[in-house]
Short mmCIF file of C-alpha atoms in Angstrom, two decimals:
data_model
loop_
_atom_site.label_atom_id
_atom_site.label_comp_id
_atom_site.label_asym_id
_atom_site.label_seq_id
_atom_site.Cartn_x
_atom_site.Cartn_y
_atom_site.Cartn_z
CA MET A 106 145.53 277.08 -20.65
CA ASN A 107 145.49 277.76 -17.48
CA GLU A 108 145.97 275.67 -14.52
CA GLN A 109 142.57 274.71 -14.59
CA THR A 110 142.03 273.87 -18.20
CA GLN A 111 145.04 271.79 -18.61
CA MET A 112 144.28 269.32 -15.78
CA SER A 113 140.92 269.30 -17.05
CA ALA A 114 142.78 268.67 -20.46
CA GLU A 115 144.48 265.86 -18.83
CA THR A 116 141.50 263.81 -17.87
CA ASP A 117 139.62 263.94 -20.68
CA ASP A 118 140.89 261.15 -22.50
CA LEU A 119 139.27 258.89 -25.80
CA VAL A 120 138.53 255.34 -24.26
CA ILE A 121 137.60 253.03 -27.22
CA ALA A 122 137.14 249.44 -25.86
CA GLY A 123 138.58 249.86 -22.86
CA VAL A 124 141.73 251.38 -23.97
CA ASN A 125 142.68 255.89 -22.84
CA TYR A 126 144.04 257.68 -25.40
CA LYS A 127 145.44 261.42 -24.98
CA SER A 128 145.06 262.18 -28.12
CA ARG A 129 141.73 262.77 -30.14
CA LEU A 130 142.97 262.67 -33.90
CA LEU A 131 143.19 259.72 -35.81
CA VAL A 132 145.86 259.25 -38.62
CA GLY A 133 145.85 257.63 -41.48
CA THR A 134 149.35 256.82 -43.48
CA GLY A 135 149.03 256.62 -47.30
CA LYS A 136 150.07 258.72 -49.46
CA TYR A 137 153.26 260.83 -47.96
CA ARG A 138 156.44 260.51 -50.24
CA ASP A 139 158.16 258.51 -48.30
CA PHE A 140 158.49 256.65 -44.55
CA ALA A 141 160.45 259.16 -43.18
CA GLN A 142 157.76 262.20 -43.41
CA THR A 143 155.02 259.78 -42.48
CA GLN A 144 156.60 259.50 -38.90
CA MET A 145 157.26 263.04 -39.04
CA ALA A 146 153.65 264.75 -39.80
CA ILE A 147 152.12 261.54 -37.78
CA GLU A 148 155.06 262.22 -34.89
CA VAL A 149 153.47 266.04 -35.32
CA SER A 150 149.60 265.48 -34.86
CA GLY A 151 150.72 263.36 -31.82
CA ALA A 152 148.20 260.61 -33.11
CA GLU A 153 147.93 257.38 -30.78
CA ILE A 154 146.04 255.43 -32.77
CA VAL A 155 147.38 254.88 -36.85
CA THR A 156 145.48 253.17 -39.26
CA VAL A 157 147.36 251.13 -42.01
CA ALA A 158 145.78 249.20 -44.84
CA ILE A 159 146.69 245.13 -45.93
CA ARG A 160 148.33 244.39 -49.38
CA ARG A 161 150.80 241.76 -51.06
CA THR A 162 153.99 242.51 -50.17
CA ASN A 163 156.17 242.88 -53.54
CA LEU A 164 158.24 239.97 -54.92
CA GLY A 165 161.22 240.49 -56.75
CA GLN A 166 163.55 242.89 -57.19
CA ASN A 167 160.89 244.93 -55.41
CA ALA A 168 161.44 241.43 -52.09
CA GLY A 169 162.94 243.31 -49.14
CA GLU A 170 162.03 247.15 -49.11
CA PRO A 171 161.39 249.31 -46.01
CA ASN A 172 158.36 247.95 -44.05
CA LEU A 173 156.00 250.68 -42.89
CA LEU A 174 156.08 248.89 -39.16
CA ASP A 175 159.15 249.41 -38.57
CA TYR A 176 158.99 253.25 -38.96
CA ILE A 177 155.20 253.07 -37.22
CA THR A 178 156.39 250.44 -34.67
CA PRO A 179 153.26 248.34 -32.88
CA ASP A 180 154.93 249.07 -29.58
CA ARG A 181 154.21 253.26 -29.70
CA PHE A 182 151.27 253.41 -31.41
CA THR A 183 147.98 251.54 -31.59
CA ILE A 184 148.00 250.18 -35.98
CA LEU A 185 144.70 250.38 -37.05
CA PRO A 186 144.61 248.28 -39.80
CA ASN A 187 142.13 249.04 -42.21
CA THR A 188 140.02 246.87 -45.02
CA ALA A 189 139.80 249.55 -47.68
CA GLY A 190 139.23 248.14 -51.27
CA CYS A 191 137.12 245.72 -50.00
CA TYR A 192 133.09 245.69 -52.11
CA ASP A 193 131.83 243.11 -50.00
CA ALA A 194 131.57 241.30 -46.70
CA ASP A 195 133.45 237.87 -47.08
CA THR A 196 136.80 240.11 -48.43
CA ALA A 197 136.98 242.80 -45.08
CA VAL A 198 136.18 240.05 -43.07
CA ARG A 199 139.00 238.10 -44.85
CA THR A 200 141.92 241.55 -44.59
CA CYS A 201 140.89 241.44 -40.69
CA ARG A 202 142.24 237.93 -40.11
CA LEU A 203 144.57 238.74 -41.90
CA ALA A 204 145.50 242.19 -39.59
CA ARG A 205 145.30 239.83 -37.19
CA GLU A 206 148.23 237.79 -37.97
CA ILE A 207 150.07 240.27 -38.87
CA LEU A 208 149.77 242.08 -36.33
CA ASP A 209 149.76 239.19 -33.19
CA GLY A 210 146.23 238.34 -32.66
CA HIS A 211 145.33 242.51 -32.16
CA ARG A 212 142.38 242.52 -32.31
CA LEU A 213 141.06 246.37 -33.13
CA VAL A 214 140.50 247.08 -36.63
CA LYS A 215 138.49 249.71 -38.94
CA LEU A 216 135.84 248.21 -40.94
CA GLU A 217 135.25 249.95 -44.35
CA VAL A 218 132.94 247.87 -46.60
CA LEU A 219 132.55 250.11 -50.06
CA GLY A 220 129.45 250.45 -52.74
CA ASP A 221 131.16 251.87 -55.96
CA GLN A 222 134.73 253.04 -56.02
CA LYS A 223 133.24 256.93 -57.47
CA THR A 224 131.68 257.29 -54.85
CA LEU A 225 133.39 255.31 -52.44
CA TYR A 226 130.09 255.26 -50.21
CA PRO A 227 129.82 252.81 -47.83
CA ASP A 228 127.18 249.88 -48.72
CA ILE A 229 125.46 249.58 -45.11
CA VAL A 230 124.29 245.86 -46.06
CA GLU A 231 127.29 244.89 -46.64
CA THR A 232 128.81 246.85 -43.64
CA LEU A 233 126.35 245.03 -41.36
CA ARG A 234 127.37 241.58 -42.20
CA ALA A 235 130.87 242.14 -41.52
CA ALA A 236 130.26 243.58 -38.60
CA GLU A 237 127.96 241.26 -37.63
CA ILE A 238 131.02 238.56 -37.90
CA LEU A 239 133.79 240.87 -37.03
CA CYS A 240 131.69 241.30 -33.75
CA ARG A 241 131.31 237.43 -33.25
CA GLU A 242 134.22 236.48 -33.74
CA GLY A 243 136.22 238.93 -31.06
CA PHE A 244 136.95 241.73 -33.38
CA GLU A 245 136.75 245.48 -31.56
CA VAL A 246 135.67 246.51 -34.74
CA MET A 247 136.24 250.57 -35.78
CA VAL A 248 132.97 250.81 -38.22
CA TYR A 249 132.97 253.97 -40.94
CA THR A 250 129.19 254.79 -41.97
CA THR A 251 127.41 256.75 -43.85
CA ASP A 252 125.93 260.12 -41.35
CA ASP A 253 122.68 257.84 -40.52
CA PRO A 254 121.85 257.86 -37.10
CA ILE A 255 119.47 254.92 -37.36
CA ILE A 256 122.22 252.99 -39.17
CA ALA A 257 125.27 253.71 -36.41
CA ARG A 258 122.51 252.71 -33.49
CA ARG A 259 122.31 249.08 -35.75
CA LEU A 260 126.10 249.52 -35.62
CA GLU A 261 126.02 250.25 -31.80
CA ALA A 262 123.41 246.67 -31.03
CA ILE A 263 125.96 244.24 -33.35
CA GLY A 264 128.52 244.90 -30.91
CA CYS A 265 130.71 247.88 -32.57
CA VAL A 266 133.32 249.91 -30.58
CA ALA A 267 132.91 253.07 -32.61
CA ILE A 268 130.96 254.88 -34.89
CA MET A 269 132.80 256.39 -37.61
CA PRO A 270 130.97 258.35 -39.72
CA LEU A 271 131.91 260.19 -43.01
CA ALA A 272 132.35 264.11 -43.01
CA ALA A 273 132.39 264.01 -46.85
CA PRO A 274 133.64 261.04 -49.25
CA ILE A 275 136.98 259.85 -48.63
CA GLY A 276 139.55 261.96 -50.44
CA SER A 277 137.63 264.52 -51.24
CA GLY A 278 138.45 267.41 -48.19
CA LEU A 279 135.09 268.92 -48.87
CA GLY A 280 134.29 269.64 -44.89
CA LEU A 281 131.58 268.76 -42.83
CA GLN A 282 128.86 267.99 -45.14
CA ASN A 283 125.73 267.97 -42.80
CA ARG A 284 125.90 269.23 -39.11
CA PHE A 285 122.25 267.82 -38.30
CA THR A 286 123.09 264.14 -39.23
CA ILE A 287 126.38 264.19 -37.67
CA ARG A 288 124.94 265.62 -33.90
CA GLU A 289 122.21 263.49 -34.01
CA ILE A 290 124.80 260.53 -34.65
CA VAL A 291 126.37 261.63 -31.37
CA GLU A 292 123.36 262.40 -29.67
CA THR A 293 121.73 258.26 -30.35
CA VAL A 294 124.96 255.85 -29.96
CA ARG A 295 126.93 255.89 -26.05
CA VAL A 296 130.08 254.55 -28.32
CA PRO A 297 132.77 256.85 -28.99
CA VAL A 298 132.06 258.63 -32.80
CA ILE A 299 134.67 259.54 -34.79
CA VAL A 300 134.40 261.21 -38.12
CA ASP A 301 136.07 260.09 -40.34
CA ALA A 302 137.03 260.74 -44.23
CA GLY A 303 136.10 264.30 -46.14
CA VAL A 304 137.69 267.05 -43.51
CA GLY A 305 140.09 268.99 -46.10
CA THR A 306 141.28 271.49 -43.25
CA ALA A 307 142.27 272.51 -39.58
CA SER A 308 138.77 274.47 -39.48
CA ASP A 309 136.79 271.02 -40.59
CA ALA A 310 137.92 268.98 -37.47
CA SER A 311 137.03 271.62 -35.13
CA ILE A 312 133.87 271.75 -35.99
CA ALA A 313 133.99 268.03 -35.58
CA MET A 314 134.50 268.08 -32.61
CA GLU A 315 132.49 271.21 -31.51
CA LEU A 316 129.68 269.30 -32.43
CA GLY A 317 130.78 266.89 -29.65
CA CYS A 318 132.18 264.39 -31.44
CA ASP A 319 134.75 262.14 -29.77
CA ALA A 320 137.44 262.17 -32.80
CA VAL A 321 138.02 262.87 -35.83
CA LEU A 322 140.44 260.38 -38.49
CA MET A 323 141.94 261.84 -41.81
CA ASN A 324 144.52 261.36 -43.93
CA THR A 325 144.22 262.90 -47.16
CA ALA A 326 143.84 266.61 -45.59
CA ILE A 327 147.51 265.56 -43.87
CA ALA A 328 149.22 264.22 -46.47
CA GLU A 329 147.86 266.18 -49.40
CA ALA A 330 149.17 269.73 -47.61
CA ARG A 331 151.97 271.46 -49.20
CA ASP A 332 153.27 271.01 -45.61
CA PRO A 333 152.17 267.93 -44.66
CA VAL A 334 154.09 268.21 -41.22
CA LYS A 335 152.92 272.05 -40.79
CA MET A 336 149.17 270.41 -41.82
CA ALA A 337 149.85 267.47 -39.13
CA SER A 338 150.28 270.72 -36.34
CA ALA A 339 147.35 272.19 -37.35
CA MET A 340 145.62 269.66 -37.08
CA ARG A 341 146.19 268.52 -33.53
CA HIS A 342 145.50 272.08 -32.14
CA ALA A 343 142.01 272.33 -34.36
CA ILE A 344 141.31 268.57 -32.77
CA VAL A 345 141.93 270.75 -29.10
CA ALA A 346 140.76 273.89 -30.15
CA GLY A 347 137.63 272.09 -30.99
CA ARG A 348 137.27 269.70 -28.12
CA LEU A 349 137.80 272.77 -25.43
CA ALA A 350 135.04 274.43 -27.37
CA TYR A 351 133.08 272.36 -27.11
CA GLN A 352 133.19 271.29 -23.44
CA ALA A 353 133.12 275.32 -22.88
CA GLY A 354 129.68 275.16 -24.63
CA ARG A 355 129.02 278.56 -27.15
CA MET A 356 127.27 281.31 -26.22
CA PRO A 357 124.56 281.86 -27.34
CA ARG A 358 123.72 283.16 -31.33
CA ARG A 359 121.60 286.22 -31.52
CA THR A 360 119.58 287.65 -34.51
CA HIS A 361 121.00 291.13 -33.96
CA ALA A 362 124.30 292.89 -32.55
CA ALA A 363 124.55 293.03 -28.65
CA ALA A 364 127.55 295.61 -27.46
CA SER A 365 130.39 294.84 -25.14
CA SER A 366 130.82 297.78 -23.87
CA PRO A 367 128.32 298.97 -20.84
CA LEU A 368 126.23 302.02 -22.12
CA ASP A 369 126.32 303.26 -18.18
CA GLY A 370 128.32 305.88 -17.65
CA THR A 371 129.27 307.08 -20.64
CA PHE A 372 131.11 311.03 -20.32
CA PHE A 373 128.99 312.20 -23.86
CA THR A 374 125.32 312.21 -24.21
CA MET B 982 156.40 222.59 -59.31
CA GLN B 983 153.94 225.18 -60.37
CA LEU B 984 152.83 227.62 -56.99
CA VAL B 985 150.60 230.81 -57.93
CA ILE B 986 152.15 232.93 -55.23
CA ASN B 987 150.10 236.25 -54.57
CA GLY B 988 148.69 235.76 -58.01
CA ALA B 989 151.34 235.35 -60.47
CA PRO B 990 152.23 231.48 -61.75
CA ARG B 991 155.57 230.99 -60.23
CA GLN B 992 158.10 227.90 -60.05
CA VAL B 993 159.65 226.46 -56.83
CA SER B 994 161.74 223.66 -56.05
CA GLU B 995 160.15 220.66 -54.93
CA ASN B 996 159.42 220.08 -51.13
CA LEU B 997 159.64 223.37 -50.19
CA SER B 998 157.86 225.25 -46.14
CA ILE B 999 156.79 228.09 -46.15
CA THR B 1000 159.93 229.19 -44.56
CA GLU B 1001 162.35 228.54 -47.12
CA LEU B 1002 159.06 229.96 -49.80
CA LEU B 1003 159.85 233.53 -47.84
CA VAL B 1004 163.54 232.28 -47.93
CA THR B 1005 163.48 232.51 -51.59
CA LEU B 1006 161.76 234.99 -51.70
CA ALA B 1007 163.67 237.10 -49.86
CA ILE B 1008 160.86 238.49 -47.74
CA GLN B 1009 160.83 239.11 -44.20
CA GLY B 1010 159.31 241.14 -41.53
CA ARG B 1011 156.08 241.03 -40.28
CA LEU B 1012 153.43 239.33 -43.10
CA ALA B 1013 150.43 237.46 -43.10
CA VAL B 1014 150.33 233.75 -45.13
CA GLU B 1015 147.35 232.31 -46.53
CA VAL B 1016 147.61 229.11 -48.59
CA ASN B 1017 144.26 228.51 -50.48
CA GLY B 1018 142.22 230.96 -48.08
CA GLU B 1019 143.20 229.58 -45.11
CA ILE B 1020 145.74 231.30 -42.91
CA VAL B 1021 149.29 229.89 -41.81
CA PRO B 1022 150.04 230.82 -38.28
CA ARG B 1023 153.53 232.56 -38.11
CA SER B 1024 154.58 229.85 -35.78
CA GLY B 1025 153.95 226.54 -38.23
CA PHE B 1026 155.47 228.01 -40.87
CA SER B 1027 158.19 225.64 -41.10
CA ALA B 1028 155.88 222.42 -40.79
CA TYR B 1029 153.88 223.15 -43.71
CA TYR B 1030 155.12 221.80 -46.71
CA LEU B 1031 153.49 223.49 -50.53
CA THR B 1032 152.00 221.81 -52.77
CA ALA B 1033 152.11 222.21 -56.09
CA ASN B 1034 149.38 224.61 -57.72
CA ASP B 1035 148.72 225.35 -54.06
CA THR B 1036 147.56 229.66 -54.09
CA VAL B 1037 150.21 231.47 -51.85
CA GLU B 1038 148.87 234.39 -50.36
CA ILE B 1039 152.00 236.68 -48.66
CA VAL B 1040 150.58 240.32 -47.58
CA LYS B 1041 151.19 243.16 -45.11
CA ALA B 1042 150.66 246.23 -44.02
CA ILE B 1043 151.37 248.87 -45.67
CA GLY B 1044 149.95 253.45 -45.83
CA GLY B 1045 146.93 254.05 -45.78
CA GLY B 1046 143.58 256.27 -44.73
#
């Protein structure tokens, strides 16, 4: 990086609900081998916003086992509790209220209300209902949704602080399936657009950023890589590369070749 | 008395506060507690006494995406 791009990169913050973040990569904490690996991968990813799920504590012989939040601490990271596993609005709202209690009144949540276990596709009717309740209760809602610009606009109108369309189904690693709809959403809403789910490798993350997305949220692409810590580093670079390419503005596409060396002044005929 | 804790029936002693229940279960750290569907704030754990057949949920943050 030269001095100028470095400077502009420093001021190019991601702003969610009035809070500035340097990193445009958000990461999950699921599917890692252990908390030590989770911690190392997240450290290397440079992510500042980290998702967690809310579940029953283990009773009996596993009571007193280590706690994720002792490794990924709320004083260092913005903890983003999700509503994963919820298939209706009421369960999602209940999960967010419990998360707020666990995190001492913390208001930022990732809302996801799913339709079925096969596709893990968002149930938009329930998602809209939950978003309305949560926004009314003062939650700052980052919402997982389909890649539909009209729904994105509705969710923004309800008061969601970030729109998070899927690139492909959760955990599929198929990469961004519809550049057109993602691009439309970026042009439609004013709050940050964060591609959430479906990224498989670094180039997928770059493509999302090149389309003008404000950030990318991923879990499996890092956690299920052969070397999660190295993939976390790859993703960090991919996000920065994609963002810079978006800001730089790509060259126009041409149907035919265009020589890079001048045709004038050749010494041969 | 019997409570239903995280979906399973469990025998505990009478006149038990949430604080005492958590000690009995050897559970600590950041968590949230719901009794019969209502969240009990952490500050109210020691003053909240459970009654027989209460349904208690004790939840925490775990890894997720």
